[in-house]
Tab-separated table of C-alpha atoms in Angstrom:
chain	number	residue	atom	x	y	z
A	1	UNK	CA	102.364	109.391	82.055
A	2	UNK	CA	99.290	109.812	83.557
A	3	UNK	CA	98.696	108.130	87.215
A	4	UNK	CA	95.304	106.757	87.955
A	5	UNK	CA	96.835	106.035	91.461
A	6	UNK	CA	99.608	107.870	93.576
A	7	UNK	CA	100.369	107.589	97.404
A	8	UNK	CA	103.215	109.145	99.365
A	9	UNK	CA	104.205	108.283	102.350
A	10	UNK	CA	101.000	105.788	103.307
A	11	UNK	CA	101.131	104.512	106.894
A	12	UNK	CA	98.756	102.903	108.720
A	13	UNK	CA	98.897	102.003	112.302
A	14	UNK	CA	96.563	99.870	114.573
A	15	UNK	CA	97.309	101.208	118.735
A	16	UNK	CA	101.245	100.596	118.838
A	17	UNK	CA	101.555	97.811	115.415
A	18	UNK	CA	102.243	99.684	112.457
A	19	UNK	CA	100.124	97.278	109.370
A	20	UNK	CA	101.660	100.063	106.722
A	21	UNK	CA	104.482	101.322	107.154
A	22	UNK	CA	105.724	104.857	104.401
A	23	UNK	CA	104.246	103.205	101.420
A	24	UNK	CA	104.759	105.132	98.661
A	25	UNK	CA	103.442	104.147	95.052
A	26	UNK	CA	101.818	105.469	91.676
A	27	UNK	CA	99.860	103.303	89.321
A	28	UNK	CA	99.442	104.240	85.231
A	29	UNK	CA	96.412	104.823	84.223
A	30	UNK	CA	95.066	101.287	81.991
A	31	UNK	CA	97.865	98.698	83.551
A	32	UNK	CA	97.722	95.613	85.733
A	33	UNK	CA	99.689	96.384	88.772
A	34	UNK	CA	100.743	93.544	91.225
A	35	UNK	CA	100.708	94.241	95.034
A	36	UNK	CA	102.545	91.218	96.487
A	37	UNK	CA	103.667	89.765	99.459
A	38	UNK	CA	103.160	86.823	101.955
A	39	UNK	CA	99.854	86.614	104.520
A	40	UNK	CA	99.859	89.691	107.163
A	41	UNK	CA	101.893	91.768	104.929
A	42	UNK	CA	99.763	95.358	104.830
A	43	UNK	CA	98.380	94.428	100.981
A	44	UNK	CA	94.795	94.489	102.222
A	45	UNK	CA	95.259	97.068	104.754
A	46	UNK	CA	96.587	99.462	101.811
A	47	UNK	CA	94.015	98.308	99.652
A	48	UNK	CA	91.239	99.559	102.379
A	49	UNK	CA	93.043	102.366	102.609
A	50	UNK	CA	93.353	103.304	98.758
A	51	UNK	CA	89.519	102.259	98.446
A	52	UNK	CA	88.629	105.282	101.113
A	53	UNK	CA	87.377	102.338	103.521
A	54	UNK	CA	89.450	103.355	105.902
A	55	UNK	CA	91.862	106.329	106.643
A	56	UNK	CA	95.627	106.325	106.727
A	57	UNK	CA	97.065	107.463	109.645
A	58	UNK	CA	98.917	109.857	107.811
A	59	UNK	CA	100.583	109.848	104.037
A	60	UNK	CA	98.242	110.611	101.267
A	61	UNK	CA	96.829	109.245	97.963
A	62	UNK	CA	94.551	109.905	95.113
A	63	UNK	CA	93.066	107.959	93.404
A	64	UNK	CA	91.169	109.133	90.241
A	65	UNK	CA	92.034	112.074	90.765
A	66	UNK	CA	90.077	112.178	94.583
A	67	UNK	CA	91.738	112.509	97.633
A	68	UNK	CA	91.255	109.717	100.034
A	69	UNK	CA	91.022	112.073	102.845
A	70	UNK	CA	88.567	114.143	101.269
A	71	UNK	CA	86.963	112.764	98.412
A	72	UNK	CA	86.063	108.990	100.351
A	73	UNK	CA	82.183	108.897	99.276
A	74	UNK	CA	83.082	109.937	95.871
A	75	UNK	CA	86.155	107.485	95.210
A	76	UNK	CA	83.471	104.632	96.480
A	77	UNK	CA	81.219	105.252	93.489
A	78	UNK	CA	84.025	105.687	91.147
A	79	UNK	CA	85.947	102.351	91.889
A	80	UNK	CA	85.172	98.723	91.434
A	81	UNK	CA	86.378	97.012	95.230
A	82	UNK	CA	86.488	93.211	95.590
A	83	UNK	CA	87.401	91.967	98.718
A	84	UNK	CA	89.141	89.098	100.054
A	85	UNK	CA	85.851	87.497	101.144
A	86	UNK	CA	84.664	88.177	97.854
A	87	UNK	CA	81.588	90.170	99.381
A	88	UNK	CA	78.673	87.816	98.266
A	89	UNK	CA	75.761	87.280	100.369
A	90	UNK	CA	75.551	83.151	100.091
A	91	UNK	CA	72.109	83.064	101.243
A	92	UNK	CA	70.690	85.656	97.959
A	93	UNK	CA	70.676	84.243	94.303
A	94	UNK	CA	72.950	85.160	91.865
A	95	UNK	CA	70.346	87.822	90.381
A	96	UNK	CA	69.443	89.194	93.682
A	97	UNK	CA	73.042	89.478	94.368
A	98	UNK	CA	73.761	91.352	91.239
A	99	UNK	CA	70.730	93.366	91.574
A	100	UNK	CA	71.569	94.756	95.012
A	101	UNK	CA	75.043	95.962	93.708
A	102	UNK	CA	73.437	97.696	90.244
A	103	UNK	CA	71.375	99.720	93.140
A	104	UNK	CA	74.181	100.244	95.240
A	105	UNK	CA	76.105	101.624	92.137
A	106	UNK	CA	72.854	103.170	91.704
A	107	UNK	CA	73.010	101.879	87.918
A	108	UNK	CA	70.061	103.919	85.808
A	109	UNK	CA	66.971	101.451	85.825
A	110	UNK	CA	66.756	101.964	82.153
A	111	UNK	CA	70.603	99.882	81.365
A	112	UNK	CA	70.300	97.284	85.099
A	113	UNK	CA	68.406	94.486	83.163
A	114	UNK	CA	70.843	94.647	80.437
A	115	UNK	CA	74.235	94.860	82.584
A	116	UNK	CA	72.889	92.241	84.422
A	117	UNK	CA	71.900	89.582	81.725
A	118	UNK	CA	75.747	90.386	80.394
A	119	UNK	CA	76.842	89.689	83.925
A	120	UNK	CA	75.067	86.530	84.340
A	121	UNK	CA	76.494	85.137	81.195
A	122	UNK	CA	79.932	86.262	82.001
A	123	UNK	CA	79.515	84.216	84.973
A	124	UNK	CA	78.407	81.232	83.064
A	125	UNK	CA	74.922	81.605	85.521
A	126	UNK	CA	72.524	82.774	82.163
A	127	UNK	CA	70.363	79.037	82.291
A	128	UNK	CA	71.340	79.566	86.358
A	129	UNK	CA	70.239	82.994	88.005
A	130	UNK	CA	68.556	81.492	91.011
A	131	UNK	CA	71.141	79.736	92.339
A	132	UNK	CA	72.073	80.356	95.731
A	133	UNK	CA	75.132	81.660	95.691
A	134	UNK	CA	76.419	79.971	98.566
A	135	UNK	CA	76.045	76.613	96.184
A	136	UNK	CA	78.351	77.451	93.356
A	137	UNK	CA	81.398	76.664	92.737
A	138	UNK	CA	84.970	78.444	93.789
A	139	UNK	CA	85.498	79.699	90.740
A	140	UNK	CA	81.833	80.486	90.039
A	141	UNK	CA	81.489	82.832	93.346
A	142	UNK	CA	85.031	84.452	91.946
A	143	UNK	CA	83.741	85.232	88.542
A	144	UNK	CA	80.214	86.869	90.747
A	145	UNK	CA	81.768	89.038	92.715
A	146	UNK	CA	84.179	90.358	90.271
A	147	UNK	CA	81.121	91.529	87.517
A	148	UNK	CA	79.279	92.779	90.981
A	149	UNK	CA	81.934	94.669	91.342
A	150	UNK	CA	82.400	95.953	87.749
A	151	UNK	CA	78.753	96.204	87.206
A	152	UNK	CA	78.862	99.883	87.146
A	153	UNK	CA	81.810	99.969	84.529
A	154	UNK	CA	84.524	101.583	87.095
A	155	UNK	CA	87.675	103.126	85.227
A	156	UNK	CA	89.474	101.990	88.737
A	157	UNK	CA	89.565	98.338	90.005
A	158	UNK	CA	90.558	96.776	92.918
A	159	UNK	CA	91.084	93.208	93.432
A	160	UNK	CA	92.508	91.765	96.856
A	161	UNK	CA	93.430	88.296	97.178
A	162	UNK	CA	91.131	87.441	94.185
A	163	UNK	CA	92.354	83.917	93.305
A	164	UNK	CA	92.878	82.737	96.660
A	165	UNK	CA	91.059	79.015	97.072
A	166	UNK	CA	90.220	78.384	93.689
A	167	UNK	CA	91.210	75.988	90.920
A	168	UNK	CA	94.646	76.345	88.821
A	169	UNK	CA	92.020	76.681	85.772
A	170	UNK	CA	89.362	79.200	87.405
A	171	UNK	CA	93.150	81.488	88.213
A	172	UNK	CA	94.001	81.229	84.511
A	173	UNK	CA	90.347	82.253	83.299
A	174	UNK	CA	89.673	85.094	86.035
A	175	UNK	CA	93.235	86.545	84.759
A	176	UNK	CA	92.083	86.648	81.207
A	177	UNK	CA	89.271	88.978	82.560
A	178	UNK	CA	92.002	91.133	84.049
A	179	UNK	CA	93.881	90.949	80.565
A	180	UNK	CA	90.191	91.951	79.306
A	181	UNK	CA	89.473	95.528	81.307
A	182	UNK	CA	93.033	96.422	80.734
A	183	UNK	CA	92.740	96.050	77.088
A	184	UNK	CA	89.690	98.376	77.224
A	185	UNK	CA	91.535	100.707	79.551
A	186	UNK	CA	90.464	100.158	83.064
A	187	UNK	CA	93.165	100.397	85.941
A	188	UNK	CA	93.555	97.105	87.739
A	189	UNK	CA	95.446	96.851	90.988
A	190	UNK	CA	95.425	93.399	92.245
A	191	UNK	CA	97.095	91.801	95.763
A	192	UNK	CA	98.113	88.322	95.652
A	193	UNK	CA	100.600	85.869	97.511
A	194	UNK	CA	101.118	84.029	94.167
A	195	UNK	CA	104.182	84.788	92.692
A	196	UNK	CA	103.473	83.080	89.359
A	197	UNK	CA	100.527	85.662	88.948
A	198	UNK	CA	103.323	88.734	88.862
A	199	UNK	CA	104.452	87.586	85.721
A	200	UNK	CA	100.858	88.860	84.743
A	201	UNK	CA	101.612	92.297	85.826
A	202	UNK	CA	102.963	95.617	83.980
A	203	UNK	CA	104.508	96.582	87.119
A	204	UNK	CA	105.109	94.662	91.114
A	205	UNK	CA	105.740	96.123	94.055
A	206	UNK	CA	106.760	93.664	96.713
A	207	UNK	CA	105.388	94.428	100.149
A	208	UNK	CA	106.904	92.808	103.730
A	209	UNK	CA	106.405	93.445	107.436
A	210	UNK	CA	104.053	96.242	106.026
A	211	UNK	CA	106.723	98.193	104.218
A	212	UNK	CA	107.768	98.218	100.164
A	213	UNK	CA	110.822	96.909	99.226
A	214	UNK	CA	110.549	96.744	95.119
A	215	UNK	CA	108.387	98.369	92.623
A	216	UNK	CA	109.667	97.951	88.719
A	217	UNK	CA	108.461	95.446	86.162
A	218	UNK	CA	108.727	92.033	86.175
A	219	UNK	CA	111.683	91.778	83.661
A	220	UNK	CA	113.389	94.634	85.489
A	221	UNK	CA	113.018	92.277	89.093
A	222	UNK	CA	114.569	89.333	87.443
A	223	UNK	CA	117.165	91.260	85.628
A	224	UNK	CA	118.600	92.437	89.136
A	225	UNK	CA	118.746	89.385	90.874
A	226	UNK	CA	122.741	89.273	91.247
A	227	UNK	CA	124.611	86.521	89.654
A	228	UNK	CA	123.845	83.309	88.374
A	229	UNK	CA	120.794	81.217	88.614
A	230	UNK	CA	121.372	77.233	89.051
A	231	UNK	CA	119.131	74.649	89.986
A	232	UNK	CA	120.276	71.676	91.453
A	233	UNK	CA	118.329	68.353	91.214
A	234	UNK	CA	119.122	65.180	93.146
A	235	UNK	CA	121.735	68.013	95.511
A	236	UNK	CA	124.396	66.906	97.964
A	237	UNK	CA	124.177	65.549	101.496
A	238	UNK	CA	126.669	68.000	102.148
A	239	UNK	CA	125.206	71.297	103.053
A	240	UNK	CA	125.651	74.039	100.545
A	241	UNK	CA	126.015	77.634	102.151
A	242	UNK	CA	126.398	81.570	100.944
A	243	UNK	CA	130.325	81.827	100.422
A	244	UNK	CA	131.063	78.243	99.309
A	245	UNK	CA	133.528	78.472	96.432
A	246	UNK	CA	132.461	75.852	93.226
A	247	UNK	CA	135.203	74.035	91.478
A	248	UNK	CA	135.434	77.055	88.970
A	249	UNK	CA	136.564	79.334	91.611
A	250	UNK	CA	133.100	81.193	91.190
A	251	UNK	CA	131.463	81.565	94.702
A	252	UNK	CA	128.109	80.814	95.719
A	253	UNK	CA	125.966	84.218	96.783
A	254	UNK	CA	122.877	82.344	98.190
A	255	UNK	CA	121.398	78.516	98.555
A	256	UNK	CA	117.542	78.229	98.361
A	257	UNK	CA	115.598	74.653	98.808
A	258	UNK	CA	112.735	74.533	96.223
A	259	UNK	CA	111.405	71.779	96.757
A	260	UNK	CA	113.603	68.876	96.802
A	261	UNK	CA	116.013	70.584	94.842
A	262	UNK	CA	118.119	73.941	95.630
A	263	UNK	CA	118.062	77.163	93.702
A	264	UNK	CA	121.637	78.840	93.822
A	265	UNK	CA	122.773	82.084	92.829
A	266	UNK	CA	126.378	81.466	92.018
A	267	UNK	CA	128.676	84.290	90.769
A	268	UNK	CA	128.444	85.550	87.127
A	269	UNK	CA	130.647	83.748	84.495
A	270	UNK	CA	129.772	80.337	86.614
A	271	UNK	CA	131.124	77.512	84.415
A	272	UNK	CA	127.987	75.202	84.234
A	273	UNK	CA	130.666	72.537	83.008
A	274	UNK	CA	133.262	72.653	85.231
A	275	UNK	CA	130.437	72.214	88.041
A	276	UNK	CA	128.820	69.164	86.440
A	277	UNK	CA	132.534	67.608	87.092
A	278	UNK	CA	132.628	68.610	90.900
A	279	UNK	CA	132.549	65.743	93.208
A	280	UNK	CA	130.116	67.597	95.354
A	281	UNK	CA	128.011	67.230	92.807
A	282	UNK	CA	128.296	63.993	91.946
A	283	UNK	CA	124.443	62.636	90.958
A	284	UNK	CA	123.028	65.924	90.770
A	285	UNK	CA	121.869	67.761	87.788
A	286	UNK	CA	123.025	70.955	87.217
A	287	UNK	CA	122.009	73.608	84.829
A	288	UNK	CA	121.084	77.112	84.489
A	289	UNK	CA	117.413	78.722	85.095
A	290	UNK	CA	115.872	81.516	84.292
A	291	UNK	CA	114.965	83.323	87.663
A	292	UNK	CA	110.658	83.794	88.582
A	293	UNK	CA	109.247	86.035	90.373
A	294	UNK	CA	109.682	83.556	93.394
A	295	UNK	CA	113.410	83.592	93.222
A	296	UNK	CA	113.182	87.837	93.682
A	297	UNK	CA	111.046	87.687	96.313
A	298	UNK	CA	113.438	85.454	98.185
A	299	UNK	CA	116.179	87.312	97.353
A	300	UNK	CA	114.450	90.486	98.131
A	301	UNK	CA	113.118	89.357	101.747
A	302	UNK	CA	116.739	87.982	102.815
A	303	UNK	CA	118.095	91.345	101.544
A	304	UNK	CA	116.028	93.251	103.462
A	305	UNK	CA	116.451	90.912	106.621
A	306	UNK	CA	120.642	92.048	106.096
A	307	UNK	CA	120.071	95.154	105.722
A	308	UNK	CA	117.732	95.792	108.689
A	309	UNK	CA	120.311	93.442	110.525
A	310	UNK	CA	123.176	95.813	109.412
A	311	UNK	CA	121.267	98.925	110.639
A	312	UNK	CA	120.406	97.557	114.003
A	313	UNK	CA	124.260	96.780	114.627
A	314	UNK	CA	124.986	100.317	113.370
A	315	UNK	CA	122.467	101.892	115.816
């Protein structure tokens, strides 16, 4: 296996509040890796940190083989970075934009004019270069910024918060890009707080209050989720807790709203049947669901919560 990213022991700490907290994580060289996790998690504050933009306060990671401690003006000019804001200057034209990041890259004057032509029709901008690019579209400034940032063909990409305010359809094209670089090799890690997206992902890490608390595949998240999945339209008045046994003697392990139904993970063996004839349930619909990445990180935040619970009691 060879790792185009590796940290140990990553922490990052702001006067007394501790963004990143022990992170420790290794990425394979030509997969999609998901960094997930809700708003104020530490995702972009490791992301900064793995880009060399700013230092940990202690741990330690390479990345392409640099040292983020060492190697920071190197590992700049080796990675692609696209940031939250999507680092476009609104007030520039598409083609000036792209032209100040081929110099920035300090892309050979002899290939600029042709990675920028492919750039401008990647963005769908080819009849449009001097648009402003404060006037396009979401999904147009998305698909700008990302070939800015791969402009200089970068074996090491990272995207944070890439889909964030943009259209369901502009998402779904944007990941076929991602699909696209890993195909051809590149290294992609990519923060989101979209579940859904994971399911794009060779591997997840979860991330929460700044510390990780999963890293496997997708299939290997949803394979550990305890029990049995149910979802429950049209679900009782009656309030439906952790503990509750079902008419099958099988006993509920956790109640989730979704919506305006409930997700419940019920012991395994539950006898989808025997519920469907439970008064409780009378009106609802019962029936068995395959868990998504939604469901684990649910399961994995209320997990955590015990456990932390459980060690502050101990203490």
């Amino acid at each position: 296996m060879t790792l185009a990213v590796e940290a140990v022991g990553l922490t990052k700490k702001f006067g007394s509040f501790t963004a990143v907290d022990d992170v420790s994580l290794s990425i394979e060289r030509g997969s999609v890796y998901g960094f997930l996790g809700p708003n104020g998690s530490g995702k972009s504050t490791t992301i900064r940190m793995l880009c060399a933009l700013i230092a940990p306060t202690s741990g330690r990671a390479v990345v392409g083989g640099f040292d983020v401690a060492h190697d920071a003006a190197r590992i700049k000019r080796e990675i692609g970075y696209m940031s939250q804001k999507f680092s476009l200057y609104p007030n520039m034209t598409a083609l000036e934009n792209l032209n100040l990041y081929a110099g920035l890259y300090e892309i050979a004057l002899s290939e600029r004019s042709t990675r920028i032509a492919e750039a401008l029709g990647r963005c769908g901008l080819a009849d449009r270069p001097d648009v402003f690019a404060g006037a396009l579209s979401g999904g147009e400034r998305q698909r700008l910024a990302l070939w800015c940032a791969i402009m200089h063909r970068p074996k090491i990409v990272f995207l944070d918060e890439p889909t964030g305010g943009v259209d369901p359809r502009s998402r779904r094209q944007f990941w076929d890009v991602i699909y696209e670089l890993a195909d051809n090799g590149t290294t992609i890690m990519v923060t989101t707080h979209f579940m859904d997206e994971a399911e794009h992902c060779d591997r997840v890490a979860f991330i929460y209050f700044g510390r990780l608390i999963a890293d496997d595949t997708p299939r290997n998240l949803k394979k550990a989720l305890p029990g049995t999945l149910l979802e429950i339209e049209n679900p009782p008045s009656e309030p439906l807790a952790a503990g509750r046994r079902l008419a099958d003697g099988k006993e509920l392990l956790d109640v989730t709203p979704f919506g305006s139904r409930l997700h419940v993970q019920a012991e395994t063996g539950v006898d989808i049947a025997e519920i469907a004839h439970d008064p409780l349930f009378a009106g609802s619909r019962v029936r068995e669901i395959p868990a998504s990445m939604e469901d684990v990180f649910i399961h994995l935040v209320k997990q955590n919560k015990l456990n932390k619970k459980s060690g502050e009691r101990a203490a």
